[in-house]
XYZ file of C-alpha atoms in Angstrom:
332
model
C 9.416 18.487 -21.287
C 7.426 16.186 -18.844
C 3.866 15.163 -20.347
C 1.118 15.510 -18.127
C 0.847 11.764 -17.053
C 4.195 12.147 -16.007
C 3.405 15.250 -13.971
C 0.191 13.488 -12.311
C 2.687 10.247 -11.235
C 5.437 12.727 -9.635
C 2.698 14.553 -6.998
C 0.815 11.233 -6.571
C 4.252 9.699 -5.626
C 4.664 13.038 -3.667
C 1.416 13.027 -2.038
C 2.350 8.746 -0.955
C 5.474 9.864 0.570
C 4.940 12.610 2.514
C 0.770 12.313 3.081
C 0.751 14.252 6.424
C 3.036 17.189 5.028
C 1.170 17.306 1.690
C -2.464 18.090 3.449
C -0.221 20.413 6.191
C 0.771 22.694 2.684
C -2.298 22.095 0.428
C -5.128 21.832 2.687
C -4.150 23.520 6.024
C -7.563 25.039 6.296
C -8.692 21.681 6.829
C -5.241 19.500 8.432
C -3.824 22.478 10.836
C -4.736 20.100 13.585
C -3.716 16.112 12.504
C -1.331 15.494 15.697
C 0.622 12.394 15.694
C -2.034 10.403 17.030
C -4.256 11.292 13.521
C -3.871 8.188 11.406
C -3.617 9.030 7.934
C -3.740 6.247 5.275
C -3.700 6.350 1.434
C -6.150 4.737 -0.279
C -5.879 1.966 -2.548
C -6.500 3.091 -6.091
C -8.141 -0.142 -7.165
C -10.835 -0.150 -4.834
C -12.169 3.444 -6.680
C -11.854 2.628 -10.004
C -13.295 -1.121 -10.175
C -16.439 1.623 -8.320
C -15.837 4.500 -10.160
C -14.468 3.822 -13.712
C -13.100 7.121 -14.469
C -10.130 7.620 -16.501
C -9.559 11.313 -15.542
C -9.353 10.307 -11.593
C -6.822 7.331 -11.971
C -3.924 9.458 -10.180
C -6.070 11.074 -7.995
C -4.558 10.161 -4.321
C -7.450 9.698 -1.682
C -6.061 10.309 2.107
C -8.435 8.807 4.793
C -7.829 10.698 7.839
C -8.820 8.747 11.095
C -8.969 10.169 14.865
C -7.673 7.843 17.822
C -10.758 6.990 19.721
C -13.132 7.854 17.346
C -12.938 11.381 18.643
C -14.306 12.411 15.436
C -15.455 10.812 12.199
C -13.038 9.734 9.842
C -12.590 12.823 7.192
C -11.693 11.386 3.572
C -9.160 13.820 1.441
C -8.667 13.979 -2.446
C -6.133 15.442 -4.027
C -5.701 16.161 -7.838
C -2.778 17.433 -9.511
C -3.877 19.875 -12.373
C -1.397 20.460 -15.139
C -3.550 22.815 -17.622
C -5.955 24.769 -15.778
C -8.211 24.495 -19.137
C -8.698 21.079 -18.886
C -9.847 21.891 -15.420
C -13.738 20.589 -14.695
C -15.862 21.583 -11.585
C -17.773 19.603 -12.653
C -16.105 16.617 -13.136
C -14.773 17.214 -9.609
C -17.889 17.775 -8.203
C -19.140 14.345 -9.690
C -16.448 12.481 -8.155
C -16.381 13.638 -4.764
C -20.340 12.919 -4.246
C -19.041 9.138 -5.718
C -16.458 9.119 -2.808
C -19.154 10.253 -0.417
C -21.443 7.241 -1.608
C -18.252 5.122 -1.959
C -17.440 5.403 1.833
C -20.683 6.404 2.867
C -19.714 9.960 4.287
C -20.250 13.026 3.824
C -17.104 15.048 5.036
C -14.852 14.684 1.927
C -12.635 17.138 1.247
C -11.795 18.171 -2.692
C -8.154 19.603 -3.094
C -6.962 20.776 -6.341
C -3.274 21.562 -7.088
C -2.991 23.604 -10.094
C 0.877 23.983 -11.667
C 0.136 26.421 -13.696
C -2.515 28.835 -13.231
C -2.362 31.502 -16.637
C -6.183 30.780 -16.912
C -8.965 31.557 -14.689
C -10.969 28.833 -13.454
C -14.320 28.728 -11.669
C -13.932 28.057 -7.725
C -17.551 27.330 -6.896
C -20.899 25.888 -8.038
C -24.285 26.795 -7.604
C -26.981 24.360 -8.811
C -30.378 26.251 -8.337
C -33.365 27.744 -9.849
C -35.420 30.839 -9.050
C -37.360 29.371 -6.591
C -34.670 27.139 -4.813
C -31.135 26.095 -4.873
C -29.917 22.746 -4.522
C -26.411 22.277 -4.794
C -23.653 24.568 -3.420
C -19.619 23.198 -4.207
C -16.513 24.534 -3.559
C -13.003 23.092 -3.088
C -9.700 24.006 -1.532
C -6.924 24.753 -3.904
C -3.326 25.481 -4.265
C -1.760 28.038 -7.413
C 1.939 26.781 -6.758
C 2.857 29.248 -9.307
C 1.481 32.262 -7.421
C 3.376 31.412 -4.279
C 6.272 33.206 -3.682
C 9.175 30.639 -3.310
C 11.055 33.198 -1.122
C 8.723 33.070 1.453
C 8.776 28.679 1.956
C 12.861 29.211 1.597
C 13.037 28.292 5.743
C 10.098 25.982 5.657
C 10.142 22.782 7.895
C 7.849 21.434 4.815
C 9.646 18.803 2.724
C 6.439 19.092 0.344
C 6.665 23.157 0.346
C 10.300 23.106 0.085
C 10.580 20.547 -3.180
C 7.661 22.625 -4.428
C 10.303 25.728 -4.458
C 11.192 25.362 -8.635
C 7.241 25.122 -9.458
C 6.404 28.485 -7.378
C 6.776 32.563 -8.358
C 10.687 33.917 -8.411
C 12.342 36.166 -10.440
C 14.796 34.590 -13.046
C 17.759 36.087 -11.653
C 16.488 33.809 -8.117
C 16.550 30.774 -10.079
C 19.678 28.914 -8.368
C 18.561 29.745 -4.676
C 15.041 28.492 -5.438
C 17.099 25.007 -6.117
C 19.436 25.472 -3.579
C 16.751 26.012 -0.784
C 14.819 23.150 -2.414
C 17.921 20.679 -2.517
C 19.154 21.988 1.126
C 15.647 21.536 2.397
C 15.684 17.703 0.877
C 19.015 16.817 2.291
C 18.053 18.212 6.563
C 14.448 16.984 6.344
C 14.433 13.337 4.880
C 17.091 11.042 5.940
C 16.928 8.027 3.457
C 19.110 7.968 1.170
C 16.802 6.258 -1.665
C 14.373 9.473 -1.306
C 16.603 12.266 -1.647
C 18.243 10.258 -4.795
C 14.610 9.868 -5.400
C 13.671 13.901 -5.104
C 16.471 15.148 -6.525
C 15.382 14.266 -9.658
C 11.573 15.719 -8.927
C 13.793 19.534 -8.032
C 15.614 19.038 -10.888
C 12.690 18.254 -13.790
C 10.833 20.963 -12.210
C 14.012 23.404 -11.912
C 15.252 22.462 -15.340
C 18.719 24.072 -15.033
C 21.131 24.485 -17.759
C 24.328 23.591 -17.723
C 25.821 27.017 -17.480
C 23.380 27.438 -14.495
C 24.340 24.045 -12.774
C 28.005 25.291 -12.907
C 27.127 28.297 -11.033
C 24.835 26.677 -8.449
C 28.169 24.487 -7.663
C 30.244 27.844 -7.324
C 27.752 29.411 -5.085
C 27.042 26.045 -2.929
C 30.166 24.150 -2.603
C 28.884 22.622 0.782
C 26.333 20.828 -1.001
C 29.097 19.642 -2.890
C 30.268 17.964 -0.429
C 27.009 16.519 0.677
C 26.711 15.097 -2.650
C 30.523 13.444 -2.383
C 29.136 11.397 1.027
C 26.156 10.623 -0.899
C 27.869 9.082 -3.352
C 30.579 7.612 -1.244
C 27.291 5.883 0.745
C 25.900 4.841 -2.743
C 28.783 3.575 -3.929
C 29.019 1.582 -0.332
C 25.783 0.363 -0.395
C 25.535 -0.376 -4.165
C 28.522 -2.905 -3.715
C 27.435 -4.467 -1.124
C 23.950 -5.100 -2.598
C 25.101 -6.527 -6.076
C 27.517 -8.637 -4.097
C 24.527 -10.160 -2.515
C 22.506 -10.309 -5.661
C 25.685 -12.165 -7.241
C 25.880 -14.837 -4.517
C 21.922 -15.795 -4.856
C 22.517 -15.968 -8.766
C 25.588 -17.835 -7.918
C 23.965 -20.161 -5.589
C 20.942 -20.584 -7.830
C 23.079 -20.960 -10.719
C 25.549 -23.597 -9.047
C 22.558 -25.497 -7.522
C 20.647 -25.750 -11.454
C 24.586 -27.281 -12.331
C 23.987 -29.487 -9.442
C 28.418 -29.199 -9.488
C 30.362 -27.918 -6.638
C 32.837 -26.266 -9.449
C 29.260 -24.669 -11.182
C 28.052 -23.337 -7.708
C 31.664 -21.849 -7.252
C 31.620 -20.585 -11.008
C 27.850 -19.500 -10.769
C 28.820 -17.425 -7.711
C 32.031 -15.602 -9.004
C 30.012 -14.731 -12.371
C 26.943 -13.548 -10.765
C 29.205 -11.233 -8.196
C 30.855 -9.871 -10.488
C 27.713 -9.801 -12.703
C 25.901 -7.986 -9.930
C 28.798 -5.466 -8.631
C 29.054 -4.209 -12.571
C 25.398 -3.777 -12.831
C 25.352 -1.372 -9.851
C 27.869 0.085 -10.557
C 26.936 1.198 -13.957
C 23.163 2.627 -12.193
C 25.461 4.238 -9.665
C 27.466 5.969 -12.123
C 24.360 6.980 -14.283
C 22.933 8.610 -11.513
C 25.972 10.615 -10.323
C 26.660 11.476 -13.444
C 23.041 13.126 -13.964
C 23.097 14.643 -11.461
C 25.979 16.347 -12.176
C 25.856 17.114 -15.645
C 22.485 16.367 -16.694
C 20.902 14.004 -18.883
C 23.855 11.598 -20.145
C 24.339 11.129 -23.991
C 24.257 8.349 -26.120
C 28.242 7.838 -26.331
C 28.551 8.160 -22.899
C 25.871 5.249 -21.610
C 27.681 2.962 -24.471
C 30.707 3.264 -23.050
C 29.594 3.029 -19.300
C 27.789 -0.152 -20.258
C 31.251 -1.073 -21.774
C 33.091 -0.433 -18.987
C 35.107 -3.041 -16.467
C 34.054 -2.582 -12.842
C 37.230 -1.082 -12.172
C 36.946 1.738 -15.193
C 33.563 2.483 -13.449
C 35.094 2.656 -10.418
C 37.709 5.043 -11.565
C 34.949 7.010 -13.432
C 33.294 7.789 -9.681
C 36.167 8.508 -7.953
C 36.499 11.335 -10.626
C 33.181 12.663 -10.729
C 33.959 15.561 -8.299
C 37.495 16.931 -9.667
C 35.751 16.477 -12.929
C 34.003 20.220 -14.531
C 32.664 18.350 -17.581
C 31.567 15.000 -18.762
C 34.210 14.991 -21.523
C 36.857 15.619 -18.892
C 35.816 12.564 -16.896
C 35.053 10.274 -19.742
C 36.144 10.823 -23.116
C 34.537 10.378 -26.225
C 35.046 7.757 -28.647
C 36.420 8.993 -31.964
């Protein structure tokens, strides 16, 4: 089970890499109209919390929204990911966002709250007053991900929405189209390879499929299997050709400390090879995981074991292969 600090990193790392889509799908009241030309910039967390000094806001993500021209004033967003609605303060919230005002000396701040789970009521507004007068009135845009239906976002040009897919309302039996759409919607709307490796893993924490389940999702989606075999093949590609880099400048370095044409040679040959094994061994990791879930203990020992060209052999495998045990077998 993810803790919450973990769930407050994956949305602010959300929130970084897609800033425009995430205030398009939680605060469209506000962000239906940031064209192209709308500069939107995160905003360095130190600068708030040398200012601030508030634990409960240190994953927070402030988005400072600025208009070409200075058609309008710059309009500052913060978002805040909500695990437990009970630990939930208006408050709190309501503190914080009159700091940002101050902060940047403005008063159109906008207050987003993404709840993940919402079994608990929680208040929505608040209205400081007396009989005579009232003097405070604060409310805040907010997204229940869990009270979305997921079938409705299935088609969405969203990347945020469509990652979002495992954390919103669907019936159990829906459980391996809710991925699919999620993993299908990954795959056509980001095209670097380091961020769908990257967001697979945020559909699959948030999907949590068993093993039985992850059998059938390949059965029912074989094109994505073979989406996954050029991913890898690209990976595998890519991963060579950066530890073979990373070998030859711990060669070089290496040779030049020996101050010996034979060390430099050596230095090199060890720290390619060094370099390709290393790689390789992330590379297979991550197939593997992805495949067949979190790896065991007898299975990382013997892929840090392994020769390059065992690892090799192991990834070549990986897609003939219906179980771990098939593809690398355990040590008596």
């Amino acid at each position: 089970m993810v803790n919450r600090t973990s769930h407050d990193q994956n949305f602010k790392n959300l929130i970084l890499d897609y800033p425009r889509e995430a205030l398009a799908f939680f605060a469209s009241e506000e962000a239906g109209d940031l064209l192209p030309s709308v500069k939107v910039t995160p905003i360095r967390q130190e600068q708030l919390k040398e200012r601030l000094g508030d634990r409960f806001h240190e994953l927070d993500v402030p988005l400072l929204v600025e208009w070409p021209n200075g058609q309008r004033e710059a309009l500052l967003f913060t978002l805040e990911e909500e695990t437990d609605p009970g630990r939930f303060s208006i408050h709190r919230l309501a503190h914080y966002t009159l700091h940002l005002s101050e902060l940047f000396d403005t008063e159109r701040v906008v207050p987003v709250v993404i709840f993940l789970n919402s079994n608990k009521k929680v208040a929505e507004s608040l209205h400081i007053r007396s009989e005579r007068h009232s003097y405070l009135q604060f409310h805040y845009l907010h997204t229940h991900l869990n009270k979305l239906p997921a079938n409705q976002y299935f088609s969405s040009k969203n990347i945020v929405a469509r990652l979002n897919l495992p954390n919103m309302a669907w019936a159990e039996k829906d459980k391996i189209d809710v991925y699919a759409n999620a993993i299908q919607g990954l795959f056509s709307l980001e095209p670097s390879i380091e961020k769908q490796l990257k967001y697979i893993d945020f559909v699959d924490i948030y999907s949590d499929l068993s093993t039985d389940e992850r059998q059938a999702y390949q059965r029912r989606y074989p094109q994505e299997e073979s989406k996954m075999a050029g991913l890898a093949e690209r990976l595998r590609t890519e991963g060579m050709q950066q530890g073979m880099q990373q070998g030859m400048q711990q060669g070089m370095q290496q040779g030049m400390q020996q101050g010996m044409q034979q060390g430099m040679q050596q230095g090199m040959q060890q720290g390619m090879q060094q370099g390709r094994q290393h790689e390789a061994q992330n590379m297979l990791r991550k197939l593997l995981m992805l495949k067949f879930g979190e790896l065991p203990s007898w299975a990382d020992t013997q892929i840090e074991a392994a020769s390059i060209e065992q690892l090799e052999n192991w990834m070549e495998g990986i897609l003939s292969a219906n179980t771990l045990e098939a593809l690398i077998e355990p040590i008596q």
